[in-house]
Each structure stands twice: as C-alpha cells, then as structure tokens.
PDB file of C-alpha atoms and ligand atoms in Angstrom:
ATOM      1  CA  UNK F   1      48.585 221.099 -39.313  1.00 74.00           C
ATOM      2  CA  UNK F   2      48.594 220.683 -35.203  1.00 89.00           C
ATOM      3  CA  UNK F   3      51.451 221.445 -33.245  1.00 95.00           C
ATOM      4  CA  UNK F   4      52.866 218.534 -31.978  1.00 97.00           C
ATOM      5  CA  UNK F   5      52.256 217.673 -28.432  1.00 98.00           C
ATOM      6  CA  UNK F   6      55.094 215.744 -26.416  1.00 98.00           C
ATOM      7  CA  UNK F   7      53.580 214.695 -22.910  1.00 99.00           C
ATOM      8  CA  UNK F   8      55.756 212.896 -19.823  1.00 98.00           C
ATOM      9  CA  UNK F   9      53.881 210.745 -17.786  1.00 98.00           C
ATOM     10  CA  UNK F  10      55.981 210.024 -14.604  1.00 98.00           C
ATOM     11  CA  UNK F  11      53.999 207.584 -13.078  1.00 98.00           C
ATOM     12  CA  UNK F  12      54.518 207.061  -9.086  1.00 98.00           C
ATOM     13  CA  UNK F  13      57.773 208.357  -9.570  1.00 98.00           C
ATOM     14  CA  UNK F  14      59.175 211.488  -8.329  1.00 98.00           C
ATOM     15  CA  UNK F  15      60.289 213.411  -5.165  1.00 98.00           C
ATOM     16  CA  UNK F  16      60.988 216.757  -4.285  1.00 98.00           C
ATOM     17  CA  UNK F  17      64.359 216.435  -5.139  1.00 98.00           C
ATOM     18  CA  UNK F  18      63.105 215.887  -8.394  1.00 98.00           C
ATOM     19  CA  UNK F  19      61.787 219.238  -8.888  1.00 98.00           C
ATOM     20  CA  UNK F  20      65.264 220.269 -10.645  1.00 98.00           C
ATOM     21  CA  UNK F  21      64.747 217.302 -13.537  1.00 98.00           C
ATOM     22  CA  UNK F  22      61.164 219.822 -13.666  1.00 98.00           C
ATOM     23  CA  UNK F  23      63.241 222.980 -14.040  1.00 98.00           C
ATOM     24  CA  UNK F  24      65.462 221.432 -17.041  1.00 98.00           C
ATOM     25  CA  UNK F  25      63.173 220.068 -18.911  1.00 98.00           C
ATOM     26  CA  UNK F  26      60.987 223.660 -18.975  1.00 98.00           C
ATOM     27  CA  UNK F  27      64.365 225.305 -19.858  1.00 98.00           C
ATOM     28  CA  UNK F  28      64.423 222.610 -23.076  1.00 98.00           C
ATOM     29  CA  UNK F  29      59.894 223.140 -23.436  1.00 98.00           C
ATOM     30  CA  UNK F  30      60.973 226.846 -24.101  1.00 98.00           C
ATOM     31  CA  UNK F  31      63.606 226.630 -26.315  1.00 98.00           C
ATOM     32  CA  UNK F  32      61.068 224.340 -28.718  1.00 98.00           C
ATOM     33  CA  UNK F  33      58.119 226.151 -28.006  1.00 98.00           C
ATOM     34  CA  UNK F  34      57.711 227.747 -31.540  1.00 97.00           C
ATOM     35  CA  UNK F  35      57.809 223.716 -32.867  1.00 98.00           C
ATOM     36  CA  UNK F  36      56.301 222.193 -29.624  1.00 98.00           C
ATOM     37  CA  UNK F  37      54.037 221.867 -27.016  1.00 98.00           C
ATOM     38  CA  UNK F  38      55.208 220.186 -23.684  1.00 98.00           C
ATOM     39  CA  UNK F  39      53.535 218.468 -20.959  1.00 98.00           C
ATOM     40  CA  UNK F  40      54.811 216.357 -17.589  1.00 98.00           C
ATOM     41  CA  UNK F  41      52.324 215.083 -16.308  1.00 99.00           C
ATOM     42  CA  UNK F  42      53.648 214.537 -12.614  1.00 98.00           C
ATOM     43  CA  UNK F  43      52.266 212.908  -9.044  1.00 98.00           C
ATOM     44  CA  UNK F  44      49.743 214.981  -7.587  1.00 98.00           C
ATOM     45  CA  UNK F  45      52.053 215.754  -4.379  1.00 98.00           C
ATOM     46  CA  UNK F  46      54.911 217.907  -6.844  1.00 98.00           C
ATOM     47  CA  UNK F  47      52.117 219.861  -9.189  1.00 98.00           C
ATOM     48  CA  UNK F  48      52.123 222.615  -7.050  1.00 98.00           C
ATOM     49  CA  UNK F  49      55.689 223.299  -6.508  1.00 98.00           C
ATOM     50  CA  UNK F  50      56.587 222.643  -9.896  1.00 98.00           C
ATOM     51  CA  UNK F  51      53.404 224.723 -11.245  1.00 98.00           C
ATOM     52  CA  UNK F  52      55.130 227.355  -9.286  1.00 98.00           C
ATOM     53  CA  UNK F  53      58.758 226.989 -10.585  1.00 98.00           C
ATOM     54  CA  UNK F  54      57.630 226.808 -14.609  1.00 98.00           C
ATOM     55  CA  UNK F  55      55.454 229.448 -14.165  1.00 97.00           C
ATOM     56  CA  UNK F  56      56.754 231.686 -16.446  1.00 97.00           C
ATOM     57  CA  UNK F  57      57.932 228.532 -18.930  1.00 98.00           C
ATOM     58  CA  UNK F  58      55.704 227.209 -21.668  1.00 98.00           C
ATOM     59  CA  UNK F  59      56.153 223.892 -20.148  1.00 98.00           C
ATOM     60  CA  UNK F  60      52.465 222.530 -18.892  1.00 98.00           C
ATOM     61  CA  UNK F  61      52.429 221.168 -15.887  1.00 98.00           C
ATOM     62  CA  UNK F  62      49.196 217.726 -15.701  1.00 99.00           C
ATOM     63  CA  UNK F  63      47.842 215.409 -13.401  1.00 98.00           C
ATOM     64  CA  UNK F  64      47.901 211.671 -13.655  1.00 98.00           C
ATOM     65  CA  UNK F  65      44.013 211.061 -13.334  1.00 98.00           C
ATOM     66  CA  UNK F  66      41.013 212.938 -11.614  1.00 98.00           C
ATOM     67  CA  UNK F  67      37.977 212.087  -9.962  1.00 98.00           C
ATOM     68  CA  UNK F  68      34.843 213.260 -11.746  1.00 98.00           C
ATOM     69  CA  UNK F  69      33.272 215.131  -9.139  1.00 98.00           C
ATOM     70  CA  UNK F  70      34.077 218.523  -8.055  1.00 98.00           C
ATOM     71  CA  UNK F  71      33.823 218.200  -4.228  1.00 98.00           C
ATOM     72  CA  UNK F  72      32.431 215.456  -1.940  1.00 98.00           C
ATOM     73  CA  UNK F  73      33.207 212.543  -0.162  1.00 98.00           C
ATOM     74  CA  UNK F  74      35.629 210.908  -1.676  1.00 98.00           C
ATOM     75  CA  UNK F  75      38.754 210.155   0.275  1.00 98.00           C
ATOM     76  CA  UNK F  76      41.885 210.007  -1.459  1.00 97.00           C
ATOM     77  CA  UNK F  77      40.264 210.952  -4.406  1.00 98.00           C
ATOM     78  CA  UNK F  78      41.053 214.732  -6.341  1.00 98.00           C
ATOM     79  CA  UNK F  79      39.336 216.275  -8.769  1.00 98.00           C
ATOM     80  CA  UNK F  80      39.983 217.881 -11.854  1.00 98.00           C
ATOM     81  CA  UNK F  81      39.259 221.586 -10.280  1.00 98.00           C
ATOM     82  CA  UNK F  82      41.451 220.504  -7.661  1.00 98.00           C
ATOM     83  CA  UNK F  83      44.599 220.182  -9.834  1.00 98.00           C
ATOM     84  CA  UNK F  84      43.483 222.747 -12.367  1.00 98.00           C
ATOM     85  CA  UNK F  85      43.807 225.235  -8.300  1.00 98.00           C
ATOM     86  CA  UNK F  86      46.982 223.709  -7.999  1.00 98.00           C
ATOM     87  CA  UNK F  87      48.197 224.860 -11.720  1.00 98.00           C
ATOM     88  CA  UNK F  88      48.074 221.946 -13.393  1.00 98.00           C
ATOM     89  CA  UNK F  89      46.660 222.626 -16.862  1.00 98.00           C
ATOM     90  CA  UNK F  90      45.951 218.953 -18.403  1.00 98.00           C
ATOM     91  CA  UNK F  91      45.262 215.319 -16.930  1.00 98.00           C
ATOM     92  CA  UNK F  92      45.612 211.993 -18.568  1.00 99.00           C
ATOM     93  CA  UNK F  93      42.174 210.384 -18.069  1.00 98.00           C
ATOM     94  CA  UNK F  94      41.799 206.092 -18.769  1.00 98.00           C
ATOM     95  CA  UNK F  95      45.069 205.657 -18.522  1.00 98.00           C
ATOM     96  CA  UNK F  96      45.645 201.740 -18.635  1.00 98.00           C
ATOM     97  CA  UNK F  97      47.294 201.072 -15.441  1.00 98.00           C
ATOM     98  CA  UNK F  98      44.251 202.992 -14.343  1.00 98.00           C
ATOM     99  CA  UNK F  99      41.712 200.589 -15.660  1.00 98.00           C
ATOM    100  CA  UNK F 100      43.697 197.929 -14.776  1.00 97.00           C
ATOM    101  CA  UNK F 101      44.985 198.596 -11.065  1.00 98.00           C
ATOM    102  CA  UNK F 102      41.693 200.487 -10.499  1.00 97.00           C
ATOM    103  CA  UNK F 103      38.941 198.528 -12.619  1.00 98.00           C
ATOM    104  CA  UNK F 104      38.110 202.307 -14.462  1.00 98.00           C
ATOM    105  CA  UNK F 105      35.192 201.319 -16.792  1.00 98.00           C
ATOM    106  CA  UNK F 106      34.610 203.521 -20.434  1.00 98.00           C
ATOM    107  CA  UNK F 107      32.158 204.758 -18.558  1.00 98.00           C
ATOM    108  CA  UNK F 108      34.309 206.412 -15.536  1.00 98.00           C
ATOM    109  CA  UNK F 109      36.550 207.185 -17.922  1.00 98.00           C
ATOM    110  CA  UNK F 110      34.087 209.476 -20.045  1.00 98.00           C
ATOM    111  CA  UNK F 111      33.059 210.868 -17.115  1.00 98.00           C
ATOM    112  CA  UNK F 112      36.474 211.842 -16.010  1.00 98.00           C
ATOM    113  CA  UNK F 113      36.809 213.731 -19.376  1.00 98.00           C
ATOM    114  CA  UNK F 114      33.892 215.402 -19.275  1.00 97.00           C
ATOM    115  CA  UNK F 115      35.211 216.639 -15.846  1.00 98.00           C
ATOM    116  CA  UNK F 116      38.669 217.632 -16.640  1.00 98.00           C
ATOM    117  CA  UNK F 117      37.490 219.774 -19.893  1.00 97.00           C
ATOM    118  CA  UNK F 118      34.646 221.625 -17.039  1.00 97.00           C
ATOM    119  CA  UNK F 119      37.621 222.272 -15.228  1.00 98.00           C
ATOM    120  CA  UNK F 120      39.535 223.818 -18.138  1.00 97.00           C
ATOM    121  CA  UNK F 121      42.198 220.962 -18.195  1.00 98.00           C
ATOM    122  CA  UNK F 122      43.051 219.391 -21.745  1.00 98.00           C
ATOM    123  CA  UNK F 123      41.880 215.617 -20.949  1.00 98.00           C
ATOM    124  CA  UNK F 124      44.182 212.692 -22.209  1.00 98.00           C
ATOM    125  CA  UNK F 125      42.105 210.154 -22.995  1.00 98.00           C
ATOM    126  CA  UNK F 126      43.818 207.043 -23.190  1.00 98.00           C
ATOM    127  CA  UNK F 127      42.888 203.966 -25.397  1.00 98.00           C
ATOM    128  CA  UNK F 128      44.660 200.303 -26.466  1.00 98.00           C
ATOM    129  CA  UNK F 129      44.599 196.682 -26.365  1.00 98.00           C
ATOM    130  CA  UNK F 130      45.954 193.884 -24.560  1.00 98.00           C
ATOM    131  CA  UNK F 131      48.938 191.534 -25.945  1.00 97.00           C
ATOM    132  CA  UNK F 132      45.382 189.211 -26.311  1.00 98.00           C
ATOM    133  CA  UNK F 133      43.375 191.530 -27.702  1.00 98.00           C
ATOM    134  CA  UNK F 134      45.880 192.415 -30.424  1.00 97.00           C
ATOM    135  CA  UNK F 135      46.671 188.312 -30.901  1.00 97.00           C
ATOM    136  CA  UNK F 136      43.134 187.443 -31.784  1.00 98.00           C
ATOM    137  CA  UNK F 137      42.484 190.396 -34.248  1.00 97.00           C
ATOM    138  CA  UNK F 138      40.772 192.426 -32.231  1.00 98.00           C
ATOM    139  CA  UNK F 139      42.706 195.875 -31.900  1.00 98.00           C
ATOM    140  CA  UNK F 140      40.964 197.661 -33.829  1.00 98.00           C
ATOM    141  CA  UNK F 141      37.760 196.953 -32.085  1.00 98.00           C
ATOM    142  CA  UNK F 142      38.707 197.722 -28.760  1.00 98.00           C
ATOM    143  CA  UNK F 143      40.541 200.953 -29.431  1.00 98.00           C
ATOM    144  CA  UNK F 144      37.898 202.465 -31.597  1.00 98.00           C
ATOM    145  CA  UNK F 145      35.086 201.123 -28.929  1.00 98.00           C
ATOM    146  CA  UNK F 146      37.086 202.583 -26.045  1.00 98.00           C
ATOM    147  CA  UNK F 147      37.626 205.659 -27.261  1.00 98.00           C
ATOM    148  CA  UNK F 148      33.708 206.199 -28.330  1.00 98.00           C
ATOM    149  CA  UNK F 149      32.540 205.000 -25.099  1.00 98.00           C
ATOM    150  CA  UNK F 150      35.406 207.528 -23.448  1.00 98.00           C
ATOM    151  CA  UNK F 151      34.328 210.430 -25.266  1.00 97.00           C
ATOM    152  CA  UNK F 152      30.796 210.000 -24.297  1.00 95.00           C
ATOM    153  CA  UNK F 153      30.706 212.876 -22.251  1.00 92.00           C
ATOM    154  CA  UNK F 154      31.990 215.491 -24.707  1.00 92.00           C
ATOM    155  CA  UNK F 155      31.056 217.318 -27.982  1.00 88.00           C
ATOM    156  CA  UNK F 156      32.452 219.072 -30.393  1.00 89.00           C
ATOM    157  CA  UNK F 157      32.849 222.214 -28.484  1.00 89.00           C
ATOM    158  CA  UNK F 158      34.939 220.639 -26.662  1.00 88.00           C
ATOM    159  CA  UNK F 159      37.414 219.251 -28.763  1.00 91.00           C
ATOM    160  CA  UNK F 160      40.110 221.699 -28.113  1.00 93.00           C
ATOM    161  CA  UNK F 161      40.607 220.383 -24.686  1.00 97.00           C
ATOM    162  CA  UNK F 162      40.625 216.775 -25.459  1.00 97.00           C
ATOM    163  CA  UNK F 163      43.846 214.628 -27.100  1.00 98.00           C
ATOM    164  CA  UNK F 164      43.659 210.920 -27.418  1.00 98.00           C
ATOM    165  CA  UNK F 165      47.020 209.072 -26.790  1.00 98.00           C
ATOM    166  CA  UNK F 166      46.838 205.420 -28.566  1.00 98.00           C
ATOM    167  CA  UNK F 167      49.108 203.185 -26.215  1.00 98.00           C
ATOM    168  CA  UNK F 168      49.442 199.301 -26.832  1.00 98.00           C
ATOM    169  CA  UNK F 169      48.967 197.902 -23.612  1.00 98.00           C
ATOM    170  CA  UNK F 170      51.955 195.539 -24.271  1.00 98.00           C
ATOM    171  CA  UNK F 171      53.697 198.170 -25.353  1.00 98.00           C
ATOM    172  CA  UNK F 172      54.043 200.180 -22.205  1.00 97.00           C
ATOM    173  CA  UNK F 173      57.158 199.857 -20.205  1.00 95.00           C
ATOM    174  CA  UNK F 174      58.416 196.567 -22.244  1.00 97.00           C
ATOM    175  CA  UNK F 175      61.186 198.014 -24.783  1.00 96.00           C
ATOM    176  CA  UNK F 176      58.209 196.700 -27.764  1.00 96.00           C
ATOM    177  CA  UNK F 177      56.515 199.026 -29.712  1.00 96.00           C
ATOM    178  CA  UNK F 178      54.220 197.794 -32.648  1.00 97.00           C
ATOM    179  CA  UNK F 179      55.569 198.447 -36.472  1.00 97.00           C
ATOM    180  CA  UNK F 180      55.005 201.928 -37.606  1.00 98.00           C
ATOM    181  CA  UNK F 181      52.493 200.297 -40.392  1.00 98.00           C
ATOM    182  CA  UNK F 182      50.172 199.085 -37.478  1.00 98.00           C
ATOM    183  CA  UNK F 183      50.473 202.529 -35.592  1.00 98.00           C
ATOM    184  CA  UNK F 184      49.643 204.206 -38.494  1.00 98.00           C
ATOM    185  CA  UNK F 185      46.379 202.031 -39.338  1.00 98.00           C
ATOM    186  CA  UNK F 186      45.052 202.389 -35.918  1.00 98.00           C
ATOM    187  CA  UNK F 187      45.693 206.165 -36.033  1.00 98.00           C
ATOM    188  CA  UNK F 188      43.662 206.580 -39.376  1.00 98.00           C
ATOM    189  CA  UNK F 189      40.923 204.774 -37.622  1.00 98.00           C
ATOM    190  CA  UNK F 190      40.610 207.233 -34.311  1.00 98.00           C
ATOM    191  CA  UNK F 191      41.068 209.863 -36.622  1.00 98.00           C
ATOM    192  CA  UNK F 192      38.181 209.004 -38.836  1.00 98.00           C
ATOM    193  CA  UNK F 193      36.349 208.238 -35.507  1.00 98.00           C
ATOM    194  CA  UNK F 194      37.165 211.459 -34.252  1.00 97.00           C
ATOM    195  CA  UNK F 195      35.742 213.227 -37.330  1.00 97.00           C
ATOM    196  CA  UNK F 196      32.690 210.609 -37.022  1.00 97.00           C
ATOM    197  CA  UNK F 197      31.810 211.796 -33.733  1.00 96.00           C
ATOM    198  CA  UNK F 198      32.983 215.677 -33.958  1.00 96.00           C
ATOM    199  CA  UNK F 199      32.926 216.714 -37.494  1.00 95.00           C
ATOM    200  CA  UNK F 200      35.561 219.005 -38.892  1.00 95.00           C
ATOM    201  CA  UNK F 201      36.655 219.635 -35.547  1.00 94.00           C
ATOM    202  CA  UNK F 202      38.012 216.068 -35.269  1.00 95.00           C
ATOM    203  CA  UNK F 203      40.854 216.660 -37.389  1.00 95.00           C
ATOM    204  CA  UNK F 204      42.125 218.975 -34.778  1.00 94.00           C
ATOM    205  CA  UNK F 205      42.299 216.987 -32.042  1.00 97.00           C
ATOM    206  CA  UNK F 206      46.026 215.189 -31.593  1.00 98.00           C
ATOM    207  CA  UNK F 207      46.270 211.877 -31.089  1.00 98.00           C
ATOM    208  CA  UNK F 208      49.584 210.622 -29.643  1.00 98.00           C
ATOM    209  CA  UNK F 209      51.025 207.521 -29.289  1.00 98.00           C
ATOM    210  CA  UNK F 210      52.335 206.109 -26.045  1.00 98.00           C
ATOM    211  CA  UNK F 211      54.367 202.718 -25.231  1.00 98.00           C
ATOM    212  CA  UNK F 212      57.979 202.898 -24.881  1.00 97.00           C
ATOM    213  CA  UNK F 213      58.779 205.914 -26.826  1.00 98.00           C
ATOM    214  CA  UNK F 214      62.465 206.604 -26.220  1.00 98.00           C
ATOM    215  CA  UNK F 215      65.070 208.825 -27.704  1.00 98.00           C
ATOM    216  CA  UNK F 216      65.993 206.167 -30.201  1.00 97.00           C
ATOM    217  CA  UNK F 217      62.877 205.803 -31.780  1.00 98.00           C
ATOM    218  CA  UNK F 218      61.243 209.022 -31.777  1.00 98.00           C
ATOM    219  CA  UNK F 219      61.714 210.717 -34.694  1.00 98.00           C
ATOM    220  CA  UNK F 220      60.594 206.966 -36.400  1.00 98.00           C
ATOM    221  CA  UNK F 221      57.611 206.811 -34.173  1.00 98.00           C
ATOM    222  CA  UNK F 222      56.839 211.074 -34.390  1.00 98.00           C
ATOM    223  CA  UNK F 223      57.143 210.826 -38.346  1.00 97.00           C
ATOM    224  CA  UNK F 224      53.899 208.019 -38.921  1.00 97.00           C
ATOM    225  CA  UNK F 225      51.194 209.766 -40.861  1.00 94.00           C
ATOM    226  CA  UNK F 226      48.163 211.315 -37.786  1.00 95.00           C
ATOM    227  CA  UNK F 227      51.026 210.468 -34.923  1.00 98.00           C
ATOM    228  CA  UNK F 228      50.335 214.136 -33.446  1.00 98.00           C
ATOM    229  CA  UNK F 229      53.242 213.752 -30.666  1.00 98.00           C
ATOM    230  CA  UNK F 230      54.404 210.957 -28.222  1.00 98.00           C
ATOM    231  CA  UNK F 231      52.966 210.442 -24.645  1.00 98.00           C
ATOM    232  CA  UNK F 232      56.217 209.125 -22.807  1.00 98.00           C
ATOM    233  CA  UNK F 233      56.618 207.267 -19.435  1.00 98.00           C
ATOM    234  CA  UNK F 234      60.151 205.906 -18.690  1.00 98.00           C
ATOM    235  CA  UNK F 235      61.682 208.174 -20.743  1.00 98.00           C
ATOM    236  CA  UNK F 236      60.346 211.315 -19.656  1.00 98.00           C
ATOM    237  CA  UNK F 237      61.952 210.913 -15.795  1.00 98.00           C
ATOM    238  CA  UNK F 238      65.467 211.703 -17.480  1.00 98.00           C
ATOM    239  CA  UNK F 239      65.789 214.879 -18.477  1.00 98.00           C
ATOM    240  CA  UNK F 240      68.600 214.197 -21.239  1.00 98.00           C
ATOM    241  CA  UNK F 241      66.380 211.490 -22.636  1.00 98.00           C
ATOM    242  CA  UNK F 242      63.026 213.752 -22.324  1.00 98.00           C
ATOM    243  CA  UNK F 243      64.530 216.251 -23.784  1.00 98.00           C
ATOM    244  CA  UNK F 244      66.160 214.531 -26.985  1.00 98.00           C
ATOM    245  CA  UNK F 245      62.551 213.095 -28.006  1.00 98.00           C
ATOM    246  CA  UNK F 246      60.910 216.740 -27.308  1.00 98.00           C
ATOM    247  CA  UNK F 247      64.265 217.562 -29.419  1.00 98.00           C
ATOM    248  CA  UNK F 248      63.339 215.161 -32.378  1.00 98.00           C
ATOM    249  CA  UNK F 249      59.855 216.319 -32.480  1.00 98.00           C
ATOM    250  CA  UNK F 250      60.618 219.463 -32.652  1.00 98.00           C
ATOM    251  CA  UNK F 251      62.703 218.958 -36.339  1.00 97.00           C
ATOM    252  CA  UNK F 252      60.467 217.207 -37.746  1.00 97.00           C
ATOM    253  CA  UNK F 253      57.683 220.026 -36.809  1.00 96.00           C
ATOM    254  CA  UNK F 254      59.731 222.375 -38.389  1.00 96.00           C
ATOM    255  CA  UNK F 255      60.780 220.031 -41.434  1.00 94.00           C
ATOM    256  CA  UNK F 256      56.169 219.467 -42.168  1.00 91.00           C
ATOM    257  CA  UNK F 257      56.432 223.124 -41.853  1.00 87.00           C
ATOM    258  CA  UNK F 258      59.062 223.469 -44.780  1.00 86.00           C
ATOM    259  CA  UNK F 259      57.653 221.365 -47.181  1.00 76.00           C
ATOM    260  CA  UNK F 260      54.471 223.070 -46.563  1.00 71.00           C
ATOM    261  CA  UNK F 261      56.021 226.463 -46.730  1.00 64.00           C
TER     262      UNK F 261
HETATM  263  P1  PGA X   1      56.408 203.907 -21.225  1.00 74.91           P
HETATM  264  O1  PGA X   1      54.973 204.336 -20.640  1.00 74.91           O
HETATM  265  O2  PGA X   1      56.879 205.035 -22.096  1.00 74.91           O
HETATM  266  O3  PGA X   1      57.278 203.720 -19.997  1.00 74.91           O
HETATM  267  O4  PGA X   1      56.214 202.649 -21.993  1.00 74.91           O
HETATM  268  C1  PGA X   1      54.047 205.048 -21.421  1.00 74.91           C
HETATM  269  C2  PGA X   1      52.794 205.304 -20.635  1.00 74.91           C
HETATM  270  O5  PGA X   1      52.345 204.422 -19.896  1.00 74.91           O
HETATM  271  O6  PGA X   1      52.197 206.401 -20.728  1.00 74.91           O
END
C-alpha cells in the first residue's frame, strides 16, 4: 500500500509574509508524517527561504514547473537542478494552466519529467480533460494519451520519482469536482497504464487527484479506490484548511492500515 501523498500547489500566490502559513503547515506535515507525506509546492521566489525554515520538518518543499535544460539561454526560464540547489525536492510538470497559458505540448511536458527525475526531484505529471473533452466522451482518451505521451521520457527505474495527479480541467478552481464513480474509473485506467508502460513498478507510483479538493470533501475524494492523495490549489494557501485535508488523509491512512493489520 503507498503512503498517501497530499501536495499544495499555490499557484502565483504567495509573499514573504507568507513564509509563516509555510512554518504551520510543516508543524501539521510532522505531526502526520507516520500516515503522510506532504508537499507545497510554492513560487520559485519563496523555495529557498522556506527550504531553509522546514529544514528539519518532513514537509517537502516543490517547484511549480521547470525548464528541461540544465543551463543555457533561456531567460526567465529555471531548471529542475536549479530548484533541486535551492532545496526544493519535487516539481509539478504539465500542469494545465501550464499547457494552457504557455502552449506546453506532451512532448515538453515529457521532457520536463525526464529532467526533474535527472535532477533528483519527484516529477508531478499532470493529466485531464477539458469541460469539452469530457462532454463528447472523450476523457478517457485524452488522459490516458497525455499521460503516455508525458511519460515518454522515463522508465521504470524511474518510477519512484514520478506521481501522476489526474485533475479535470473544469474541475480546477470552480467548486465542481466529478462523482467519485468517474474519478475512480479514470484512476483504474492510469493505473493499468502505469503498469502497461512500467510493469510491477507501476503499482507504486501514486496517482492523485487534483480540482477543488477542499476540507469538505477530502476524506470522500481521499477514500476512491487508486486515489493515492489529493494535489490541492485554493485550499492549500490556508493553513487551517491545508491542514484539515492533510488531517483527513491522514485517518484514513491509518484506518487501510487497520483493516490490513
Ligand atoms: P484547485 O486547484 O484546488 O484550486 O482547484 C488544483 C490545481 O490546479 O492543482
């Protein structure tokens, strides 16, 4: 059974002044670290710092997207070294805002994974469809064709440093999130996917899902069969709220643990 990851996204959000939401949130990351793993994945301009402050917490500190070249001429671009020197320790690659505001192809995405695992980061590869995608039937296309061409760059060696986070591009940042019987039928797709394209090492890779995960659905969302933890924007830049879905993962961790035990 994997350990359950829950990852914050923040997005363009976040100042200095923020660093103390950081702080809390680690304090909560410890005190669930035997149940779970946690993640913020933060603007590049706070990794540092907050690297530095949670150093001795479990919490991992991620970036929000890397280049896939290690040095060069790239301005305003940073690369997955880069933020693994800074003390980051994961980065969410394809994110859909990213292929969206930034036209990010399957292909740059794949690239950007291969990069991030190089760099010793755990790469997030994101995958979902459009409202329009999802209207005329074709979810499960897209998803399972995204995340095939994304993973083009890695094998099963790497697998330890990838996770896949599923998020319904109408899902994100909109209050909807599909039913848990649709979540759980695309998840038993990448999963046998995964397991297509990496053998037994597919079942170890966690696939979260993403798109307005919030401390009142949580523990519904974190209890569908192959949902391997929760990849959360809006919610993650409170720490009260952040820290009552790591909360709710965390039980129901422990409760898989107890039936198995
Ligand atoms: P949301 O964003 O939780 O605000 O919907 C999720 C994401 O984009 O990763």
């Amino acid at each position: 059974m994997v350990k359950p990851l829950i990852a914050g996204n923040w997005k363009m959000h976040g100042l200095a002044g923020d660093l103390d939401t950081v702080a809390t949130i680690a304090s909560v990351a410890d005190f669930e670290a035997g149940a779970v793993d946690v993640l913020l994945c933060l603007p590049a301009t706070l990794i540092a710092d907050a690297a530095r402050l949670t150093f001795t917490s479990t919490l991992v500190i991620g970036g929000q997207d890397c280049h896939s070249g290690v040095f060069g001429a790239h301005t305003g671009d940073i690369s997955a070294t880069m933020l693994h020197d800074a003390g980051a320790r994961a980065v969410i690659v394809g994110h859909s805002e990213r292929r969206r505001d930034h036209r990010e192809t399957d292909l740059m995405v794949s690239a950007k994974a291969a990069a991030a695992v190089a760099a010793g980061l755990l790469a997030i590869v994101c995958v979902g469809e459009t409202a329009s995608e999802r209207s005329e039937g074709r979810t499960l296309d897209v998803v399972l064709g995204q995340l095939k061409a994304s993973l083009a760059g890695c094998d099963a060696e790497n697998v330890t440093n990838i996770a896949v986070a599923y998020e319904p591009v109408w899902a994100i940042g909109t209050g909807l999130t599909p039913t848990p019987e649709d979540i759980a039928a695309v998840h038993v797709q990448l999963r046998r996917s995964l397991i297509e394209l990496f053998g037994d090492a597919g079942t170890a890779v966690r696939i979260l899902y993403g798109g307005s995960a919030k401390p009142d659905n949580a523990a519904q969302l974190l209890t569908i069969p192959d949902v391997d933890g929760a990849l959360v924007g809006g919610a993650s830049l409170k720490a009260a709220d952040f820290a009552s879905i790591i909360r709710a993962g965390a039980e129901i961790a422990r409760n898989r643990r107890g039936h198995l035990a």
